[in-house]
Amino acid sequence: QGHATMGHRGLRTWQELLVLLGGLWLWGGSAQPTSPGPTRSPTPALKFRLAGYPRKHNEGRIEVFYNEEWGTICDDDFTLANAQVLCRHLGFVGATGWAHSAKYGKGVGRIWLDNVNCAGGEKSIGDCRHRGWGNSDCSHEEDAGVICKDERIPGFKDSNVIETEQSHVEEVRLRPVVSGARRRLPVTEGIVEVRYKDGWAQICDEGWDSRNSRVICGMMGFPTEKKVNRNFYKRLRRAAEMRGRSVRPGRRLASKPQPKQKRREDVGPRKRLFAERQQLNYRLHSVSCMGTEVHLSMCTFQFYRGNTSAACSAGMPAVVSCQPGPLFATGGTQKKKQRQQQHSQPRLRLKGGARAGEGRVEVLKSNEWGTICDDRWNLLSASVVCRELGFGSAKEALTGARMGQGMGPIHMNEVQCLGTEKSLWSCPFKNITQEDCKHTEDAAVRCNIPYMGYENLIRLSGGRSRFEGRVEVAVGAGDGDEPRWGLICGEGWGTLEAMAACRQLGLGFANHGLQIRLAGGRTAFEGRVEVKRGSRWGTVCSDGWTTKEAMVACRQLGLGYSLHAVTETWYWDASNVTEMVLSGVKCAGHELSLSHCQHHGSSLNCRNTGTRFAAGVICSETASDLLLHAPLVQETAYIEDRPLHMLYCAAEENCLSSSARLANWPYGHRRLLRFSSQIHNNGRADFRPKAGRHSWVWHECHRHYHSMDIFTHYDILTPNGTKVAEGHKASFCLEDTECEEDVAKRYECANFGEQGITVGCWDLYRHDIDCQWIDITDVKPGNYILQVVINPNFEVAESDFTNNAMKCNCKYDGHRIWVHSCHIGDALSEEASKRFEQYPGQLNNQIS
């Protein structure tokens, strides 16, 4: 060590060296000389902060500033050792714990780190093992937090240390002050409020402009802002100040005589006010947004200090009005927007997402749908997509095919939007070559959507986890409506009743779903008693309960996709079973709530009532997605005349047309249209048979197990849609025939092995396998459509059923057949699909 040190410091005299060696025993144990090693390239400067609510000064969601952008850390594989390193970054001596699942609230922006694995002694979190900066498969629901020791590192200086007082904005809401807005969701207009300590505070509107409003509307799930009638809110403020309290409902606001028409407008049903007792408490002022931010915390603003209630003397609370997108618009506005959409073919869509406003981004170019490469994909571009589709700004810009892989072309690369564009096609982008990107890099988004309260109208009970259970729905409250407040009759009202009311106000909620409040009083301790009765909960009849209905239920619960639609729930806990209140539920699969599906209404009609036959679900955050490789069908299609004596096994499996039963067995032949089918799993979960291996059926003739009764349908259709020949294929077996380079096979049929298709793999049914055909013996020459449908009965859940159909044009002259223009059902534009079909009655290729 001494020689190494001498080498670094230059030549020294022997006397100096002896002095140095003589003093080594004083510091030898603590010395840490710099060891020679390779020179590292400079890394971007890292900053750290604590965020979230509620929290203390030494705990919170951990956020890191990297590459000029704040982001979070995923809780996957998170340990106390990770927290030790991060707490030292923040200036604390160590950590006492850590938190998972966004305990301190969900962050915004990038998720910079995932699968972090520290030993605990690292000087920087960048020295720990992780997946790489920005490479994550998490959502902000998995943001990690840390709890640090309440002891600072002596002499630690960092301008980014979070003070005890909350120093940036977390939660934002719109508080409606107009009576017409209190009953309907979503809330589109109101006073902007931010979470502060144990309550809510307002923003001073001095300098407030439309760009600020655009950011707020985007956060609330709305694509655009509307102009607000500020004079109305000014009169409200003046009237409240004059009376010393808030205006009562129905009271006229203007102190000056006004034209009759104007006065009627101000006091109409939409302009009546809540009875408010809340004192204004300003938290922010001088807010200045560019209009492209996805969260108010990304704008510049100042905090009020001292007496915040007396602030904003020259202004009033910031009020914002938003324009909802077509999916969330109500009444005539919704019908008008739907008509506008029907007249114009959209050039943008989301695919494969479990919830509204999320999915893989696909764009339409040259009448063919394709994906976007995730190179340089960020929140600005993602927000343009979200707003164009009628949602708010983007919560997340997802990379790495997080919403599953698409098929077909990749139309765009390196999209670089400014955030102000009306359409994604207005943004600069690069055309792509096959070498640039693969579908493993497909871009996706999660958008902010309006709060509709649908999750409050459904719940699961009896299950072993929050992802499964008996479905129970709330009846008695309108969908999208808040339960209404009402009065109590004064007959028999005495001290005991008043005591109970006061006690309930102190506790918040009473039993039996009854909620209580005071209205119209001069203080918070007096007023008219108003109550709100909650909805009645009950189970759903399982008659006709399928994967589609279960998908809607899981979406409404916010639990992802449906793994299983359960029709018998006797094995789940029935100690708290409610009555059956809903039957006849039939969904298309895209609805946001079960109440949007067809059902019997108030008249219950169920064959089997009771606990055993209630509808249930098992939900999952991920799902498979099967697609047929259309070009292979086109390349391998041919006709074979096969002797009957070679078709006994196929006849046993009903793989021949009905006329084969009348044939002169074993003489003669059947004419078969044969082709190969290559079925890919491009989803995010393995495709597994619905039935367990205990119920698989052994077929002695072919010597294999069937794990599904029907796996694919093969049909020949005439141009007018009439079916002239059909075939079906039970799953001989489902296995990984081939996989992508970095994916290992998991399923193999040999030796009664597990069956399924792994994500990134495909199952190949060769053209020479029995039943891989359509019997066209009775088909006359002509032009036809070949249709193949995978998983036709929706027995196994998928993230997207609309791409399960494939179609081709066929021309049969009685001797030969030409198959061309093969494509997945949702791969073409509506215009191209109509040209392909060439007959009315079927406007697209999607299965229903």
PDB file of N, CA and C in Angstrom, residues 312-352:
ATOM      1  N   CYS A 312     -54.487  35.521  -1.872  1.00  0.00           N
ATOM      2  CA  CYS A 312     -55.236  35.687  -3.123  1.00  0.00           C
ATOM      3  C   CYS A 312     -56.263  36.807  -2.995  1.00  0.00           C
ATOM      4  N   SER A 313     -55.855  37.940  -2.447  1.00  0.00           N
ATOM      5  CA  SER A 313     -56.793  39.037  -2.209  1.00  0.00           C
ATOM      6  C   SER A 313     -57.345  39.606  -3.505  1.00  0.00           C
ATOM      7  N   ALA A 314     -56.580  39.541  -4.595  1.00  0.00           N
ATOM      8  CA  ALA A 314     -57.025  40.137  -5.857  1.00  0.00           C
ATOM      9  C   ALA A 314     -57.650  39.107  -6.800  1.00  0.00           C
ATOM     10  N   GLY A 315     -57.763  37.878  -6.331  1.00  0.00           N
ATOM     11  CA  GLY A 315     -58.284  36.840  -7.215  1.00  0.00           C
ATOM     12  C   GLY A 315     -59.358  36.006  -6.548  1.00  0.00           C
ATOM     13  N   MET A 316     -59.528  34.782  -7.067  1.00  0.00           N
ATOM     14  CA  MET A 316     -60.522  33.843  -6.557  1.00  0.00           C
ATOM     15  C   MET A 316     -59.990  32.439  -6.800  1.00  0.00           C
ATOM     16  N   PRO A 317     -60.655  31.415  -6.286  1.00  0.00           N
ATOM     17  CA  PRO A 317     -60.160  30.058  -6.532  1.00  0.00           C
ATOM     18  C   PRO A 317     -60.177  29.721  -8.018  1.00  0.00           C
ATOM     19  N   ALA A 318     -59.162  28.997  -8.450  1.00  0.00           N
ATOM     20  CA  ALA A 318     -59.105  28.565  -9.852  1.00  0.00           C
ATOM     21  C   ALA A 318     -60.242  27.592 -10.136  1.00  0.00           C
ATOM     22  N   VAL A 319     -60.988  27.867 -11.195  1.00  0.00           N
ATOM     23  CA  VAL A 319     -62.113  27.025 -11.607  1.00  0.00           C
ATOM     24  C   VAL A 319     -61.825  26.510 -13.013  1.00  0.00           C
ATOM     25  N   VAL A 320     -62.097  25.231 -13.232  1.00  0.00           N
ATOM     26  CA  VAL A 320     -61.805  24.598 -14.518  1.00  0.00           C
ATOM     27  C   VAL A 320     -63.049  23.880 -15.008  1.00  0.00           C
ATOM     28  N   SER A 321     -63.302  23.961 -16.305  1.00  0.00           N
ATOM     29  CA  SER A 321     -64.386  23.212 -16.951  1.00  0.00           C
ATOM     30  C   SER A 321     -63.787  22.387 -18.080  1.00  0.00           C
ATOM     31  N   CYS A 322     -64.178  21.125 -18.160  1.00  0.00           N
ATOM     32  CA  CYS A 322     -63.562  20.191 -19.110  1.00  0.00           C
ATOM     33  C   CYS A 322     -64.613  19.605 -20.045  1.00  0.00           C
ATOM     34  N   GLN A 323     -64.142  19.189 -21.215  1.00  0.00           N
ATOM     35  CA  GLN A 323     -65.001  18.562 -22.222  1.00  0.00           C
ATOM     36  C   GLN A 323     -64.736  17.060 -22.226  1.00  0.00           C
ATOM     37  N   PRO A 324     -65.718  16.234 -21.834  1.00  0.00           N
ATOM     38  CA  PRO A 324     -65.465  14.787 -21.804  1.00  0.00           C
ATOM     39  C   PRO A 324     -65.368  14.191 -23.206  1.00  0.00           C
ATOM     40  N   GLY A 325     -64.652  13.089 -23.319  1.00  0.00           N
ATOM     41  CA  GLY A 325     -64.554  12.377 -24.587  1.00  0.00           C
ATOM     42  C   GLY A 325     -65.831  11.602 -24.880  1.00  0.00           C
ATOM     43  N   PRO A 326     -65.959  11.040 -26.088  1.00  0.00           N
ATOM     44  CA  PRO A 326     -67.199  10.358 -26.498  1.00  0.00           C
ATOM     45  C   PRO A 326     -67.601   9.224 -25.572  1.00  0.00           C
ATOM     46  N   LEU A 327     -66.634   8.481 -25.025  1.00  0.00           N
ATOM     47  CA  LEU A 327     -66.956   7.335 -24.183  1.00  0.00           C
ATOM     48  C   LEU A 327     -67.598   7.746 -22.871  1.00  0.00           C
ATOM     49  N   PHE A 328     -67.346   8.987 -22.442  1.00  0.00           N
ATOM     50  CA  PHE A 328     -67.833   9.429 -21.139  1.00  0.00           C
ATOM     51  C   PHE A 328     -68.813  10.591 -21.241  1.00  0.00           C
ATOM     52  N   ALA A 329     -69.149  11.021 -22.471  1.00  0.00           N
ATOM     53  CA  ALA A 329     -70.136  12.078 -22.647  1.00  0.00           C
ATOM     54  C   ALA A 329     -71.522  11.522 -22.364  1.00  0.00           C
ATOM     55  N   THR A 330     -72.442  12.403 -22.009  1.00  0.00           N
ATOM     56  CA  THR A 330     -73.785  11.978 -21.649  1.00  0.00           C
ATOM     57  C   THR A 330     -74.808  12.613 -22.575  1.00  0.00           C
ATOM     58  N   GLY A 331     -75.969  11.929 -22.712  1.00  0.00           N
ATOM     59  CA  GLY A 331     -77.111  12.510 -23.414  1.00  0.00           C
ATOM     60  C   GLY A 331     -76.841  12.771 -24.878  1.00  0.00           C
ATOM     61  N   GLY A 332     -77.354  13.926 -25.360  1.00  0.00           N
ATOM     62  CA  GLY A 332     -77.258  14.287 -26.768  1.00  0.00           C
ATOM     63  C   GLY A 332     -75.842  14.487 -27.228  1.00  0.00           C
ATOM     64  N   THR A 333     -74.965  14.953 -26.321  1.00  0.00           N
ATOM     65  CA  THR A 333     -73.567  15.160 -26.699  1.00  0.00           C
ATOM     66  C   THR A 333     -72.925  13.850 -27.130  1.00  0.00           C
ATOM     67  N   GLN A 334     -73.243  12.774 -26.385  1.00  0.00           N
ATOM     68  CA  GLN A 334     -72.674  11.474 -26.713  1.00  0.00           C
ATOM     69  C   GLN A 334     -73.168  10.982 -28.072  1.00  0.00           C
ATOM     70  N   LYS A 335     -74.482  11.115 -28.336  1.00  0.00           N
ATOM     71  CA  LYS A 335     -75.017  10.648 -29.613  1.00  0.00           C
ATOM     72  C   LYS A 335     -74.415  11.420 -30.776  1.00  0.00           C
ATOM     73  N   LYS A 336     -74.234  12.740 -30.598  1.00  0.00           N
ATOM     74  CA  LYS A 336     -73.660  13.561 -31.660  1.00  0.00           C
ATOM     75  C   LYS A 336     -72.239  13.125 -31.968  1.00  0.00           C
ATOM     76  N   LYS A 337     -71.443  12.856 -30.922  1.00  0.00           N
ATOM     77  CA  LYS A 337     -70.049  12.458 -31.146  1.00  0.00           C
ATOM     78  C   LYS A 337     -69.975  11.070 -31.767  1.00  0.00           C
ATOM     79  N   GLN A 338     -70.908  10.173 -31.374  1.00  0.00           N
ATOM     80  CA  GLN A 338     -70.896   8.855 -31.970  1.00  0.00           C
ATOM     81  C   GLN A 338     -71.223   8.930 -33.463  1.00  0.00           C
ATOM     82  N   ARG A 339     -72.166   9.808 -33.822  1.00  0.00           N
ATOM     83  CA  ARG A 339     -72.487   9.967 -35.248  1.00  0.00           C
ATOM     84  C   ARG A 339     -71.297  10.512 -36.023  1.00  0.00           C
ATOM     85  N   GLN A 340     -70.571  11.455 -35.416  1.00  0.00           N
ATOM     86  CA  GLN A 340     -69.394  12.003 -36.085  1.00  0.00           C
ATOM     87  C   GLN A 340     -68.340  10.926 -36.301  1.00  0.00           C
ATOM     88  N   GLN A 341     -68.171  10.036 -35.309  1.00  0.00           N
ATOM     89  CA  GLN A 341     -67.179   8.984 -35.441  1.00  0.00           C
ATOM     90  C   GLN A 341     -67.565   7.972 -36.513  1.00  0.00           C
ATOM     91  N   GLN A 342     -68.872   7.716 -36.645  1.00  0.00           N
ATOM     92  CA  GLN A 342     -69.304   6.740 -37.631  1.00  0.00           C
ATOM     93  C   GLN A 342     -69.018   7.209 -39.049  1.00  0.00           C
ATOM     94  N   HIS A 343     -69.035   8.519 -39.275  1.00  0.00           N
ATOM     95  CA  HIS A 343     -68.809   9.047 -40.612  1.00  0.00           C
ATOM     96  C   HIS A 343     -67.339   9.015 -41.007  1.00  0.00           C
ATOM     97  N   SER A 344     -66.455   8.978 -40.056  1.00  0.00           N
ATOM     98  CA  SER A 344     -65.022   9.005 -40.364  1.00  0.00           C
ATOM     99  C   SER A 344     -64.328   7.813 -39.729  1.00  0.00           C
ATOM    100  N   GLN A 345     -63.518   7.128 -40.521  1.00  0.00           N
ATOM    101  CA  GLN A 345     -62.767   5.979 -40.039  1.00  0.00           C
ATOM    102  C   GLN A 345     -61.622   6.445 -39.154  1.00  0.00           C
ATOM    103  N   PRO A 346     -61.551   5.991 -37.895  1.00  0.00           N
ATOM    104  CA  PRO A 346     -60.428   6.402 -37.043  1.00  0.00           C
ATOM    105  C   PRO A 346     -59.115   5.844 -37.567  1.00  0.00           C
ATOM    106  N   ARG A 347     -58.045   6.584 -37.352  1.00  0.00           N
ATOM    107  CA  ARG A 347     -56.721   6.148 -37.804  1.00  0.00           C
ATOM    108  C   ARG A 347     -55.841   5.771 -36.616  1.00  0.00           C
ATOM    109  N   LEU A 348     -56.464   5.596 -35.477  1.00  0.00           N
ATOM    110  CA  LEU A 348     -55.717   5.306 -34.261  1.00  0.00           C
ATOM    111  C   LEU A 348     -56.584   4.451 -33.351  1.00  0.00           C
ATOM    112  N   ARG A 349     -55.983   3.467 -32.674  1.00  0.00           N
ATOM    113  CA  ARG A 349     -56.739   2.628 -31.750  1.00  0.00           C
ATOM    114  C   ARG A 349     -55.804   2.026 -30.711  1.00  0.00           C
ATOM    115  N   LEU A 350     -56.398   1.528 -29.619  1.00  0.00           N
ATOM    116  CA  LEU A 350     -55.661   0.832 -28.562  1.00  0.00           C
ATOM    117  C   LEU A 350     -56.104  -0.622 -28.548  1.00  0.00           C
ATOM    118  N   LYS A 351     -55.159  -1.539 -28.416  1.00  0.00           N
ATOM    119  CA  LYS A 351     -55.473  -2.965 -28.436  1.00  0.00           C
ATOM    120  C   LYS A 351     -54.807  -3.663 -27.259  1.00  0.00           C
ATOM    121  N   GLY A 352     -55.504  -4.668 -26.726  1.00  0.00           N
ATOM    122  CA  GLY A 352     -54.904  -5.563 -25.745  1.00  0.00           C
ATOM    123  C   GLY A 352     -54.929  -5.090 -24.310  1.00  0.00           C
TER     124      GLY A 352
END
